[in-house]
Coordinates of C-alpha atoms and ligand atoms in Angstrom, one line a residue:
M1233 CA 35.2 3.7 27.9
K1234 CA 32.3 5.5 26.3
L1235 CA 31.9 2.7 23.8
L1236 CA 32.2 0.0 26.5
I1237 CA 29.2 1.1 28.6
P1238 CA 26.5 0.3 26.0
F1239 CA 28.3 -2.8 25.0
A1240 CA 28.3 -4.1 28.6
F1241 CA 24.7 -3.1 28.9
L1242 CA 23.9 -5.2 25.9
L1243 CA 25.6 -8.2 27.4
T1244 CA 23.9 -8.0 30.7
S1245 CA 20.4 -6.8 29.8
P1246 CA 18.0 -9.7 30.2
A1247 CA 15.6 -8.0 27.7
F1248 CA 18.1 -8.6 24.9
A1249 CA 19.4 -11.9 26.1
D1250 CA 16.0 -13.4 26.6
V1251 CA 14.2 -13.0 23.3
P1252 CA 15.4 -15.9 21.2
V1253 CA 16.4 -15.1 17.6
A1254 CA 14.5 -17.0 14.9
R1255 CA 16.2 -20.2 13.7
D1256 CA 15.4 -22.4 10.7
V1257 CA 14.2 -25.4 12.8
L1258 CA 10.9 -27.1 12.8
F1259 CA 8.5 -26.1 15.6
Q1260 CA 7.2 -29.3 17.4
G1261 CA 3.4 -29.5 17.3
T1262 CA 0.6 -27.4 15.8
M1263 CA -0.7 -24.1 17.2
Q1264 CA -4.5 -23.9 17.4
L1265 CA -6.1 -20.5 16.9
Q1266 CA -9.8 -19.8 17.4
V1267 CA -11.2 -16.4 16.7
D1268 CA -14.8 -15.5 17.6
L1269 CA -16.2 -12.7 15.5
R1270 CA -19.8 -12.8 16.8
D1271 CA -19.6 -9.5 18.8
V1272 CA -20.6 -7.4 15.8
K1273 CA -22.2 -4.7 18.0
Q1274 CA -19.0 -3.7 19.7
G1275 CA -16.4 -4.9 17.3
I1276 CA -14.4 -7.1 19.6
F1277 CA -12.4 -10.2 18.4
R1278 CA -12.2 -12.9 21.1
I1279 CA -9.3 -15.2 20.8
H1280 CA -8.4 -18.6 22.2
Q1281 CA -5.0 -19.9 21.2
T1282 CA -3.1 -23.1 22.1
I1283 CA 0.7 -23.1 21.7
P1284 CA 2.5 -26.5 22.2
V1285 CA 5.6 -26.4 24.4
S1286 CA 8.6 -28.8 24.4
G1287 CA 9.3 -28.6 28.1
P1288 CA 9.5 -26.4 31.3
G1289 CA 11.5 -23.2 31.5
P1290 CA 11.6 -19.8 29.9
M1291 CA 9.7 -19.1 26.7
V1292 CA 8.8 -15.9 24.7
L1293 CA 5.6 -15.3 22.9
L1294 CA 5.7 -12.6 20.3
Y1295 CA 2.9 -10.4 18.9
P1296 CA 3.7 -9.5 15.2
K1297 CA 5.4 -6.1 15.0
W1298 CA 6.7 -5.8 11.5
K1299 CA 3.7 -6.4 9.2
P1300 CA 4.4 -7.7 5.7
G1301 CA 3.3 -5.2 3.1
N1302 CA 3.4 -2.3 5.5
H1303 CA 7.3 -2.5 5.6
S1304 CA 7.1 -0.9 9.0
P1305 CA 6.7 -1.7 12.7
S1306 CA 2.9 -1.2 12.4
G1307 CA 1.6 -4.1 14.6
Q1308 CA -1.1 -2.7 16.8
I1309 CA -0.1 -4.0 20.2
E1310 CA -2.2 -1.2 21.8
N1311 CA -5.3 -3.1 20.7
L1312 CA -4.3 -6.4 22.4
A1313 CA -6.0 -6.7 25.8
G1314 CA -7.2 -9.2 28.4
L1315 CA -4.3 -11.5 28.0
K1316 CA -4.5 -14.6 30.3
L1317 CA -2.2 -17.6 30.0
S1318 CA -2.7 -21.0 31.5
A1319 CA -1.4 -24.6 31.4
G1320 CA -3.4 -27.6 32.4
G1321 CA -6.1 -25.3 33.7
K1322 CA -3.7 -23.4 36.1
P1323 CA -2.9 -19.8 35.5
V1324 CA 0.6 -19.0 34.2
T1325 CA 2.0 -15.5 34.7
W1326 CA 3.5 -13.5 31.9
R1327 CA 5.8 -10.5 31.9
R1328 CA 6.1 -8.0 29.1
D1329 CA 9.7 -7.4 28.0
P1330 CA 10.8 -4.0 29.3
I1331 CA 12.2 -2.9 25.9
D1332 CA 10.3 -4.9 23.3
M1333 CA 6.6 -4.2 23.9
F1334 CA 5.7 -7.0 21.5
A1335 CA 7.4 -9.8 23.6
F1336 CA 5.9 -11.6 26.5
H1337 CA 8.1 -13.7 28.8
V1338 CA 6.6 -16.9 30.2
D1339 CA 7.9 -19.5 32.6
V1340 CA 6.5 -22.8 31.3
P1341 CA 5.6 -25.0 34.4
A1342 CA 6.9 -28.6 34.7
G1343 CA 4.6 -31.1 33.1
A1344 CA 3.0 -28.6 30.7
T1345 CA 2.6 -29.7 27.1
E1346 CA 0.9 -26.6 25.9
I1347 CA 0.2 -23.0 26.9
E1348 CA -3.3 -21.7 26.4
A1349 CA -3.8 -18.0 25.7
E1350 CA -7.1 -16.0 26.0
F1351 CA -7.2 -12.4 24.8
Q1352 CA -9.1 -9.9 22.8
Y1353 CA -8.3 -7.6 19.8
L1354 CA -10.1 -4.4 20.3
S1355 CA -10.9 -3.0 16.9
P1356 CA -10.7 0.8 16.9
Q1357 CA -14.2 2.2 16.7
K1358 CA -13.0 4.9 14.2
G1359 CA -10.0 5.0 11.9
G1360 CA -7.1 7.1 13.2
A1361 CA -5.4 6.7 16.6
G1362 CA -5.1 3.0 17.3
G1363 CA -5.1 2.1 13.7
R1364 CA -7.7 1.0 11.3
R1365 CA -11.4 0.2 12.1
V1366 CA -11.7 -3.4 11.0
F1367 CA -14.9 -4.6 12.6
G1368 CA -18.3 -3.0 12.0
P1369 CA -21.9 -4.2 12.2
S1370 CA -22.0 -5.6 8.7
M1371 CA -18.3 -6.6 8.0
A1372 CA -15.0 -7.5 9.4
N1373 CA -11.4 -7.6 8.1
L1374 CA -9.7 -10.5 10.0
Q1375 CA -6.0 -10.1 9.8
W1376 CA -4.5 -13.1 11.5
E1377 CA -1.4 -11.3 12.7
S1378 CA -3.6 -9.0 14.7
V1379 CA -5.3 -11.9 16.6
S1380 CA -2.4 -14.3 17.3
L1381 CA 0.8 -14.8 19.2
Y1382 CA 3.7 -17.0 18.0
P1383 CA 6.7 -18.6 19.7
A1384 CA 10.0 -16.7 19.5
G1385 CA 13.0 -18.7 18.2
Y1386 CA 11.5 -20.2 14.9
Y1387 CA 11.2 -19.1 11.3
V1388 CA 7.4 -18.4 11.1
H1389 CA 7.3 -20.7 8.0
N1390 CA 8.2 -23.6 10.3
V1391 CA 5.4 -23.0 12.8
P1392 CA 2.2 -25.0 11.7
V1393 CA -1.1 -23.5 12.7
R1394 CA -4.7 -24.6 12.4
A1395 CA -7.0 -21.6 12.6
S1396 CA -10.8 -21.4 12.9
A1397 CA -13.2 -18.4 12.9
T1398 CA -16.7 -18.3 14.2
Y1399 CA -18.8 -15.8 12.3
P1400 CA -22.1 -14.1 13.1
A1401 CA -25.0 -16.1 11.7
G1402 CA -25.6 -15.3 8.0
W1403 CA -22.1 -14.0 7.4
T1404 CA -19.7 -15.3 4.6
G1405 CA -16.0 -15.1 5.0
F1406 CA -13.7 -14.8 1.9
T1407 CA -10.0 -15.7 2.1
A1408 CA -7.3 -17.6 0.2
L1409 CA -7.5 -20.2 2.9
R1410 CA -9.6 -23.3 2.4
G1411 CA -11.5 -25.1 5.1
Q1412 CA -14.6 -26.9 6.4
Q1413 CA -17.7 -25.1 7.7
R1414 CA -19.7 -26.5 10.6
G1415 CA -22.5 -24.2 11.8
T1416 CA -21.1 -20.7 11.7
T1417 CA -17.5 -21.9 12.4
V1418 CA -15.0 -22.4 9.6
T1419 CA -12.0 -24.6 10.4
Y1420 CA -9.3 -23.7 8.0
D1421 CA -6.7 -26.2 6.6
Q1422 CA -3.5 -26.4 8.6
V1423 CA -0.9 -24.0 7.1
P1424 CA 2.5 -22.5 8.1
Y1425 CA 2.0 -19.4 10.3
D1426 CA 3.4 -17.1 7.5
I1427 CA 0.8 -18.4 5.0
L1428 CA -1.9 -17.8 7.6
V1429 CA -0.7 -14.3 8.1
D1430 CA -0.6 -13.9 4.3
S1431 CA -4.3 -15.0 4.0
P1432 CA -6.6 -12.4 5.6
V1433 CA -10.4 -12.8 5.7
Y1434 CA -13.0 -10.3 4.6
A1435 CA -16.3 -11.4 6.1
G1436 CA -19.7 -9.8 6.1
A1437 CA -23.4 -10.0 5.8
Y1438 CA -23.7 -8.8 2.2
T1439 CA -21.4 -10.6 -0.1
K1440 CA -21.0 -11.8 -3.7
Q1441 CA -18.4 -14.0 -5.4
V1442 CA -17.8 -13.9 -9.1
Q1443 CA -15.6 -16.5 -11.0
L1444 CA -13.1 -14.7 -13.3
D1445 CA -11.2 -17.8 -14.3
P1446 CA -11.0 -21.4 -13.0
Q1447 CA -8.4 -20.3 -10.5
V1448 CA -9.5 -16.7 -9.8
T1449 CA -12.5 -15.2 -8.0
F1450 CA -13.6 -11.7 -7.3
D1451 CA -15.0 -11.6 -3.8
I1452 CA -17.1 -8.6 -2.7
V1453 CA -18.2 -7.7 0.8
A1454 CA -20.3 -4.5 1.1
D1455 CA -22.1 -2.2 3.7
S1456 CA -25.4 -2.9 1.9
P1457 CA -26.7 -5.6 -0.4
W1458 CA -27.2 -3.4 -3.4
Q1459 CA -23.5 -2.3 -3.3
T1460 CA -22.4 -5.8 -4.3
A1461 CA -24.1 -5.3 -7.8
I1462 CA -21.2 -5.9 -10.1
T1463 CA -22.2 -5.4 -13.8
P1464 CA -21.3 -7.9 -16.6
E1465 CA -19.1 -5.1 -18.0
Q1466 CA -17.2 -4.8 -14.8
V1467 CA -16.7 -8.6 -14.6
A1468 CA -15.4 -8.6 -18.2
L1469 CA -12.8 -5.9 -17.4
H1470 CA -11.5 -7.9 -14.4
K1471 CA -11.4 -11.0 -16.5
T1472 CA -9.3 -9.1 -19.1
L1473 CA -7.0 -8.0 -16.3
V1474 CA -6.3 -11.6 -15.4
Q1475 CA -5.7 -12.5 -19.0
Q1476 CA -3.4 -9.5 -19.6
A1477 CA -1.3 -10.4 -16.5
D1478 CA -0.9 -13.9 -17.8
K1479 CA 0.4 -12.6 -21.1
L1480 CA 2.7 -10.2 -19.2
F1481 CA 4.3 -12.6 -16.6
G1482 CA 3.8 -15.9 -18.4
T1483 CA 3.3 -17.8 -15.0
R1484 CA 1.1 -17.6 -11.9
H1485 CA 2.5 -17.8 -8.4
Y1486 CA -0.7 -19.2 -6.8
D1487 CA -2.9 -22.3 -6.8
H1488 CA -5.9 -20.0 -6.7
Y1489 CA -6.3 -16.3 -6.2
D1490 CA -9.1 -14.3 -4.5
F1491 CA -9.6 -10.6 -5.2
L1492 CA -10.8 -9.6 -1.7
V1493 CA -12.7 -6.3 -2.2
A1494 CA -14.6 -4.7 0.7
L1495 CA -16.8 -1.7 -0.2
S1496 CA -17.5 0.4 2.8
D1497 CA -17.9 4.0 4.0
Y1498 CA -17.3 3.0 7.6
Q1499 CA -14.4 0.6 7.6
S1500 CA -10.9 2.1 7.3
G1501 CA -9.4 2.0 3.9
D1502 CA -7.1 -0.9 3.2
G1503 CA -4.7 -1.9 0.4
L1504 CA -2.5 -4.9 1.1
E1505 CA -1.0 -7.5 -1.1
H1506 CA -0.7 -11.2 -0.7
H1507 CA 0.5 -14.2 -2.7
R1508 CA -3.0 -15.6 -3.2
S1509 CA -5.3 -12.7 -2.5
S1510 CA -5.6 -9.0 -2.6
E1511 CA -7.0 -7.1 0.4
N1512 CA -8.7 -3.8 -0.6
T1513 CA -11.2 -1.7 1.2
L1514 CA -12.6 0.9 -1.2
D1515 CA -15.5 3.3 -1.3
A1516 CA -18.9 1.7 -0.9
D1517 CA -20.1 3.1 -4.3
L1518 CA -17.1 1.7 -6.3
L1519 CA -19.3 -0.6 -8.4
T1520 CA -22.5 1.3 -8.3
D1521 CA -21.0 4.7 -9.2
W1522 CA -18.3 3.2 -11.4
D1523 CA -17.4 6.2 -13.5
A1524 CA -17.1 8.6 -10.6
N1525 CA -14.6 6.2 -9.0
L1526 CA -12.4 6.1 -12.2
Y1527 CA -9.1 6.8 -10.4
D1528 CA -9.6 3.8 -8.0
H1529 CA -10.0 1.3 -10.9
Y1530 CA -6.3 0.7 -10.9
V1531 CA -6.1 -0.5 -7.3
V1532 CA -6.9 -4.2 -7.8
A1533 CA -4.5 -4.3 -10.8
H1534 CA -1.8 -2.9 -8.5
E1535 CA -2.5 -5.5 -5.8
Y1536 CA -2.7 -8.3 -8.3
T1537 CA 0.7 -7.4 -9.7
H1538 CA 2.1 -7.8 -6.2
S1539 CA 1.5 -11.5 -6.3
W1540 CA 4.5 -11.6 -8.6
N1541 CA 6.4 -8.4 -7.5
G1542 CA 6.7 -8.2 -3.8
K1543 CA 5.2 -11.5 -2.6
F1544 CA 6.9 -14.0 -4.8
R1545 CA 10.0 -11.9 -5.7
R1546 CA 11.0 -10.1 -2.5
P1547 CA 13.9 -7.7 -1.8
A1548 CA 16.5 -9.7 0.2
D1549 CA 16.8 -7.0 2.8
L1550 CA 13.0 -6.9 3.2
W1551 CA 12.6 -10.6 3.7
T1552 CA 12.7 -11.6 7.4
P1553 CA 12.3 -15.0 9.1
D1554 CA 9.7 -13.7 11.5
Y1555 CA 7.6 -10.6 12.2
N1556 CA 9.7 -9.1 14.9
Q1557 CA 13.0 -8.7 13.1
P1558 CA 13.3 -5.2 11.5
M1559 CA 12.7 -5.0 7.8
R1560 CA 14.8 -2.9 5.5
D1561 CA 13.1 -1.0 2.7
S1562 CA 15.9 0.0 0.3
L1563 CA 14.4 -1.7 -2.7
L1564 CA 10.8 -0.4 -2.4
W1565 CA 11.3 1.4 -5.7
V1566 CA 11.1 -2.1 -7.3
Y1567 CA 8.6 -3.7 -4.9
E1568 CA 6.2 -0.7 -5.0
G1569 CA 7.6 1.4 -7.8
Q1570 CA 7.5 -1.3 -10.5
T1571 CA 4.2 -2.6 -9.1
Q1572 CA 2.8 0.9 -9.6
F1573 CA 4.2 0.8 -13.1
W1574 CA 2.7 -2.6 -14.0
G1575 CA -0.5 -2.0 -12.2
D1576 CA -1.2 1.2 -14.1
V1577 CA -0.1 -0.4 -17.4
L1578 CA -2.3 -3.4 -16.8
S1579 CA -5.2 -1.1 -16.0
A1580 CA -4.8 0.5 -19.4
R1581 CA -4.2 -2.8 -21.2
S1582 CA -7.3 -4.3 -19.6
G1583 CA -9.6 -1.3 -20.1
L1584 CA -10.0 -0.6 -16.4
W1585 CA -8.6 2.8 -17.5
S1586 CA -8.9 4.1 -21.0
K1587 CA -5.5 5.0 -22.5
Q1588 CA -6.5 8.7 -22.1
A1589 CA -7.3 8.2 -18.4
Y1590 CA -3.8 6.6 -18.0
L1591 CA -2.2 9.6 -19.7
D1592 CA -4.3 12.1 -17.7
F1593 CA -3.3 10.5 -14.4
L1594 CA 0.3 10.1 -15.5
A1595 CA 0.4 13.9 -16.3
N1596 CA -0.4 14.6 -12.6
V1597 CA 2.5 12.3 -11.6
V1598 CA 5.0 14.0 -13.9
A1599 CA 3.8 17.5 -12.8
R1600 CA 4.0 16.6 -9.2
Y1601 CA 7.7 15.4 -9.4
S1602 CA 8.9 18.0 -11.8
E1603 CA 7.4 21.1 -10.2
G1604 CA 4.8 20.2 -7.5
M1605 CA 7.3 18.5 -5.1
P1606 CA 10.1 20.9 -4.2
G1607 CA 11.3 18.3 -1.7
V1608 CA 12.8 16.5 -4.7
T1609 CA 15.7 19.1 -4.4
W1610 CA 16.9 17.8 -1.1
R1611 CA 15.5 14.3 -0.7
P1612 CA 16.1 11.7 -3.4
V1613 CA 13.7 8.9 -4.2
Q1614 CA 16.1 6.4 -2.6
D1615 CA 15.7 8.2 0.8
T1616 CA 11.9 8.1 0.5
T1617 CA 12.1 4.3 0.9
S1618 CA 12.6 5.1 4.6
Q1619 CA 9.2 6.7 4.7
P1620 CA 7.2 3.7 6.0
I1621 CA 9.5 3.4 9.0
I1622 CA 9.9 7.2 9.6
T1623 CA 6.1 7.8 9.6
D1624 CA 4.9 4.3 10.5
H1625 CA 3.3 4.0 7.1
G1626 CA 1.2 7.2 7.7
P1627 CA 1.5 10.5 6.0
G1628 CA 4.4 12.7 7.2
G1629 CA 4.3 16.3 8.3
A1630 CA 2.3 19.4 7.5
W1631 CA 4.3 20.2 4.4
P1632 CA 4.3 17.1 2.3
S1633 CA 5.6 18.8 -0.8
W1634 CA 8.8 19.7 1.1
F1635 CA 9.2 16.6 3.4
R1636 CA 8.1 14.3 0.6
S1637 CA 6.0 11.2 1.0
A1638 CA 6.2 7.5 -0.1
D1639 CA 7.4 8.7 -3.5
Y1640 CA 9.1 5.4 -4.3
Y1641 CA 5.7 4.4 -5.7
R1642 CA 4.9 7.0 -8.3
N1643 CA 8.3 8.7 -8.7
G1644 CA 9.6 5.1 -9.0
E1645 CA 7.0 4.4 -11.7
L1646 CA 8.4 7.2 -13.9
F1647 CA 11.9 5.6 -13.8
W1648 CA 10.4 2.3 -15.1
I1649 CA 8.5 4.2 -17.9
E1650 CA 11.9 5.6 -18.9
A1651 CA 13.6 2.2 -18.6
D1652 CA 11.0 0.7 -21.0
A1653 CA 11.6 3.5 -23.5
T1654 CA 15.4 3.0 -23.1
I1655 CA 15.1 -0.8 -23.7
R1656 CA 13.0 -0.2 -26.9
K1657 CA 15.6 2.3 -28.1
L1658 CA 18.6 0.1 -27.4
T1659 CA 16.9 -2.9 -29.1
N1660 CA 15.3 -1.1 -32.0
G1661 CA 11.9 -1.9 -30.6
K1662 CA 12.5 -5.6 -30.3
K1663 CA 12.5 -5.7 -26.5
S1664 CA 10.7 -3.9 -23.7
M1665 CA 10.0 -4.1 -19.9
D1666 CA 7.6 -6.9 -20.8
D1667 CA 10.7 -9.1 -21.4
F1668 CA 12.1 -8.0 -18.0
A1669 CA 8.7 -9.0 -16.4
K1670 CA 8.9 -12.5 -17.9
L1671 CA 12.6 -12.9 -17.0
F1672 CA 12.4 -11.6 -13.5
F1673 CA 8.9 -12.5 -12.2
G1674 CA 7.9 -15.3 -14.6
V1675 CA 10.3 -18.0 -13.2
E1676 CA 9.4 -21.1 -11.1
P1677 CA 5.8 -21.5 -12.5
G1678 CA 3.2 -22.2 -9.9
Q1679 CA 5.6 -21.6 -7.0
W1680 CA 4.0 -19.6 -4.1
D1681 CA 5.2 -21.6 -1.0
H1682 CA 8.4 -19.5 -0.7
E1683 CA 9.9 -16.2 -1.7
L1684 CA 12.6 -15.7 -4.3
T1685 CA 14.7 -12.8 -3.0
Y1686 CA 16.9 -10.4 -5.0
R1687 CA 19.3 -7.5 -4.5
F1688 CA 20.0 -4.3 -6.5
D1689 CA 22.6 -6.1 -8.6
D1690 CA 20.1 -8.8 -9.6
V1691 CA 17.8 -6.1 -11.0
A1692 CA 20.6 -4.4 -13.0
A1693 CA 21.8 -7.8 -14.2
A1694 CA 18.3 -8.8 -15.4
L1695 CA 18.0 -5.5 -17.3
N1696 CA 21.4 -6.2 -18.8
Q1697 CA 20.2 -9.5 -20.0
I1698 CA 17.4 -7.8 -21.9
A1699 CA 19.5 -5.0 -23.3
P1700 CA 23.2 -4.5 -22.5
Y1701 CA 23.6 -1.1 -20.9
D1702 CA 24.9 0.6 -17.8
W1703 CA 21.7 -0.2 -15.9
A1704 CA 23.2 0.2 -12.5
G1705 CA 24.3 3.7 -13.4
F1706 CA 20.9 4.4 -15.0
L1707 CA 19.1 3.4 -11.8
R1708 CA 21.5 5.0 -9.3
S1709 CA 21.6 8.3 -11.2
R1710 CA 17.8 8.5 -10.9
L1711 CA 17.3 7.1 -7.4
D1712 CA 19.9 9.5 -6.0
S1713 CA 19.1 12.6 -8.0
T1714 CA 17.9 15.9 -6.5
D1715 CA 17.2 17.4 -9.9
P1716 CA 13.4 17.7 -10.6
A1717 CA 14.1 18.0 -14.4
I1718 CA 14.9 14.3 -14.6
N1719 CA 11.2 13.5 -14.0
R1720 CA 10.0 15.5 -16.9
R1721 CA 12.5 13.7 -19.1
T1722 CA 11.1 10.3 -18.2
V1723 CA 7.9 10.7 -20.3
E1724 CA 9.7 12.7 -23.0
A1725 CA 11.9 9.6 -23.6
A1726 CA 8.6 7.7 -24.1
G1727 CA 7.1 10.1 -26.6
Y1728 CA 5.0 12.6 -24.5
R1729 CA 5.7 16.0 -23.0
L1730 CA 4.1 17.7 -19.9
V1731 CA 2.1 20.8 -20.8
F1732 CA -0.2 23.0 -18.8
G1733 CA -3.7 24.2 -19.8
D1734 CA -6.3 26.3 -18.1
K1735 CA -8.7 23.3 -17.4
P1736 CA -8.1 20.0 -15.6
T1737 CA -8.3 16.9 -17.8
D1738 CA -11.6 15.0 -17.7
S1739 CA -10.0 12.2 -15.7
S1740 CA -8.6 14.7 -13.1
K1741 CA -12.0 16.4 -12.9
K1742 CA -13.6 13.1 -11.8
Q1743 CA -10.8 12.4 -9.3
L1744 CA -11.1 16.0 -7.8
A1745 CA -14.9 15.7 -7.6
K1746 CA -14.6 12.4 -5.8
A1747 CA -12.1 13.7 -3.4
K1748 CA -14.1 17.0 -3.0
V1749 CA -10.9 19.0 -3.7
D1750 CA -10.6 22.4 -5.4
D1751 CA -7.3 22.3 -7.2
F1752 CA -5.3 25.5 -7.7
Y1753 CA -2.0 23.8 -6.9
Y1754 CA -0.1 24.7 -10.1
S1755 CA -1.3 28.3 -10.1
V1756 CA -1.4 29.9 -6.7
G1757 CA -0.1 26.7 -5.0
L1758 CA -3.2 25.6 -3.0
N1759 CA -5.5 22.6 -2.7
L1760 CA -8.7 23.4 -0.8
S1761 CA -11.8 21.7 0.4
K1762 CA -15.2 22.9 -1.0
Q1763 CA -15.5 25.0 2.2
G1764 CA -12.1 26.7 1.6
E1765 CA -10.1 24.7 4.2
I1766 CA -6.5 24.6 3.0
K1767 CA -5.4 21.0 2.5
D1768 CA -2.0 21.5 0.9
V1769 CA 0.3 24.5 0.2
L1770 CA 2.9 24.1 -2.4
W1771 CA 6.3 24.8 -0.7
D1772 CA 7.7 28.1 -2.0
G1773 CA 4.7 28.6 -4.3
P1774 CA 2.8 31.9 -4.5
A1775 CA 0.5 31.2 -1.5
F1776 CA 3.4 29.9 0.5
R1777 CA 5.3 33.1 -0.2
A1778 CA 2.3 35.1 1.0
G1779 CA 2.5 33.4 4.4
I1780 CA -0.3 30.9 4.1
R1781 CA -0.1 27.5 5.9
P1782 CA -2.2 24.3 5.8
T1783 CA -5.3 24.0 8.0
E1784 CA -6.2 27.7 7.5
T1785 CA -9.5 28.6 5.8
V1786 CA -10.0 30.9 2.9
L1787 CA -13.2 32.8 3.6
A1788 CA -13.3 35.3 0.8
V1789 CA -11.6 36.0 -2.6
N1790 CA -11.6 39.5 -4.0
D1791 CA -14.5 40.4 -1.6
A1792 CA -16.7 37.4 -2.7
A1793 CA -17.3 34.4 -0.5
Y1794 CA -14.9 31.6 -1.2
D1795 CA -15.9 28.9 -3.7
A1796 CA -14.0 27.3 -6.6
D1797 CA -15.5 29.7 -9.2
A1798 CA -14.6 32.8 -7.2
M1799 CA -11.0 31.6 -6.9
A1800 CA -10.7 30.7 -10.6
R1801 CA -12.1 34.1 -11.5
A1802 CA -9.7 35.9 -9.3
I1803 CA -6.7 34.0 -10.8
T1804 CA -7.9 34.6 -14.3
D1805 CA -8.6 38.3 -13.6
A1806 CA -5.1 38.8 -12.2
K1807 CA -3.6 37.3 -15.4
R1808 CA -5.6 39.8 -17.4
G1809 CA -4.1 42.7 -15.5
A1810 CA -6.5 43.2 -12.6
G1811 CA -4.8 43.7 -9.3
P1812 CA -3.3 40.9 -7.2
I1813 CA -5.5 38.2 -5.6
R1814 CA -6.9 39.3 -2.3
L1815 CA -8.0 36.7 0.3
V1816 CA -9.6 36.8 3.7
V1817 CA -8.0 34.0 5.7
K1818 CA -9.1 32.5 9.0
S1819 CA -6.4 31.0 11.2
D1820 CA -7.7 29.5 14.4
D1821 CA -9.8 32.4 15.8
R1822 CA -7.9 35.1 13.9
Y1823 CA -8.7 36.8 10.6
R1824 CA -6.3 38.5 8.3
D1825 CA -6.0 39.8 4.7
V1826 CA -3.6 38.1 2.4
T1827 CA -2.5 39.3 -1.0
I1828 CA -1.1 36.8 -3.5
D1829 CA 0.8 38.5 -6.4
Y1830 CA 0.4 35.8 -9.0
R1831 CA -0.2 36.5 -12.7
G1832 CA 0.3 33.1 -14.4
G1833 CA -3.4 32.2 -14.7
L1834 CA -5.0 28.8 -14.2
R1835 CA -2.7 25.8 -14.8
Y1836 CA -3.5 22.1 -15.0
P1837 CA -1.2 19.4 -16.2
R1838 CA -1.7 17.1 -19.2
L1839 CA 0.5 15.1 -21.5
E1840 CA 0.9 16.1 -25.2
K1841 CA 2.2 13.7 -27.8
I1842 CA 5.6 14.5 -29.3
G1843 CA 5.6 14.1 -33.0
T1844 CA 3.5 11.5 -34.9
G1845 CA 3.4 7.8 -35.0
E1846 CA 3.7 5.4 -32.1
G1847 CA 6.0 6.3 -29.2
A1848 CA 7.3 3.9 -26.5
L1849 CA 4.5 4.7 -24.2
D1850 CA 1.9 4.1 -26.9
R1851 CA 3.4 0.6 -27.5
L1852 CA 3.7 0.0 -23.8
L1853 CA 0.0 0.6 -23.2
A1854 CA -1.4 -1.4 -26.2
P1855 CA -3.2 -4.6 -25.0
R1856 CA -1.3 -7.9 -25.6
Ligands
ZN534 ZN1 1.7 -1.8 -3.4

């Protein structure tokens, strides 16, 4: 009986019965979507939408809930307001589904041929609660799924839509869509709804477009005109990135590609992949203070790789016919992990990162997963693929080194570095992960209209085609492992070992300066702000064992006011035999003395070459 009650509820609940499941049938007619972006002062998108209907009776309009690329139910329904429906000029009432907050029930009146919808998308005024700030005085990030409804019951690829956007005077909008401009309104070519959603717009007052290749442009939108100043050297690096990706994959899965890059200190950060464009909001000074932003140079290479890995080739359980069926994230260690791997490799091959910068940043990754992330001991990488759904794509918890994070990215990257070294060893250097990239991603040249899905066994089979081996066992033993030591071995297989010195690498110094972080993570187990606020405490590290928690503030170190030099001196003195490290810590409005008994000195990770001659990683990073 206990089982029968929910079953009976399912059968009788109108909420479940009434939302039609997506079917692979053609939607009759074309949706019209008009978005007005002229309210730059208050950041309000005003939307008018027309949805054809095939007759009277019940209908459900959906607001996209599961956003592609977020792998999570991150649609911001809380920002949709002012919804009014009508047919033939007469109001039509709607009723929100009592269980699915993203579904609106409508009774289409007799004689109606279309439903008109008016509503607004209220961009958050600051990032944080309510999602990303996407609309400011000098730029907007128009994500079509945020400003549109679609009819339930159809594959989104079968719903044609003609969208237009009216921009403030003087603004330029960049997108993978093509269209006609009249006045300040651009009417985009009719496309299936999924392609519209996959083609966001960055629009703004201060823009620049650079041609990297006959098919590829680099489109910049910035807070201020001078921030669009891309140098010839920066253009050359991104041209090389496009060439290196061609050599790697052998095909392109787009008719044209727009790198969409917004540079802003006000808009919320953004990093989303698409078939035919990137979508990245980075710091306003990315181009004008290029060297200080060294770490972020890989980001566009990562997003570009997704055109092949993630957009064209898609995990079968992640692919959904519409945006309201749940996605499953079990293969994100390929989708994101191998994209991280190739994005970083392409950064090194193109010169966006020097080889040394690549090695310096990789050292941080190896250190993190071999001793800086004790959560490895209970939570395997496979389980971290649940992270986007558990935390709605945000960071999770106060103790990230114990809870873990979206580690399928960079912990996954390590497994692919080891896979590359393993293929080279098995084939006496004749084959590598480059061969896998061509075999797995380089098929169906020019195809971008549909996704080619895959399962775990397809990945193992493709690896087997390159070099016969127990690849399923190789992958499973790493994905399901709770032994931190396996992560150290990944780079050792590729010819480098993790070591610690008393100074950060040059690349890490730039990254820490940019992030304004004082790094004592691998010594006392703390990351702090310049003001001594504790950002992160290494689980079970020396500071943790002394009872320190994140958000507290270190006011003094060995009787001196806190700064990075005072902390470094105290750690070094303790190693030389002075007493333990003494801190004054402020916690809310309470003060207390804390003693950390740590004698190991300053420790910062770097990679050291094993032996002489070229190792697997050296060969992997060499430009093609
Ligand atoms: Zn990614």
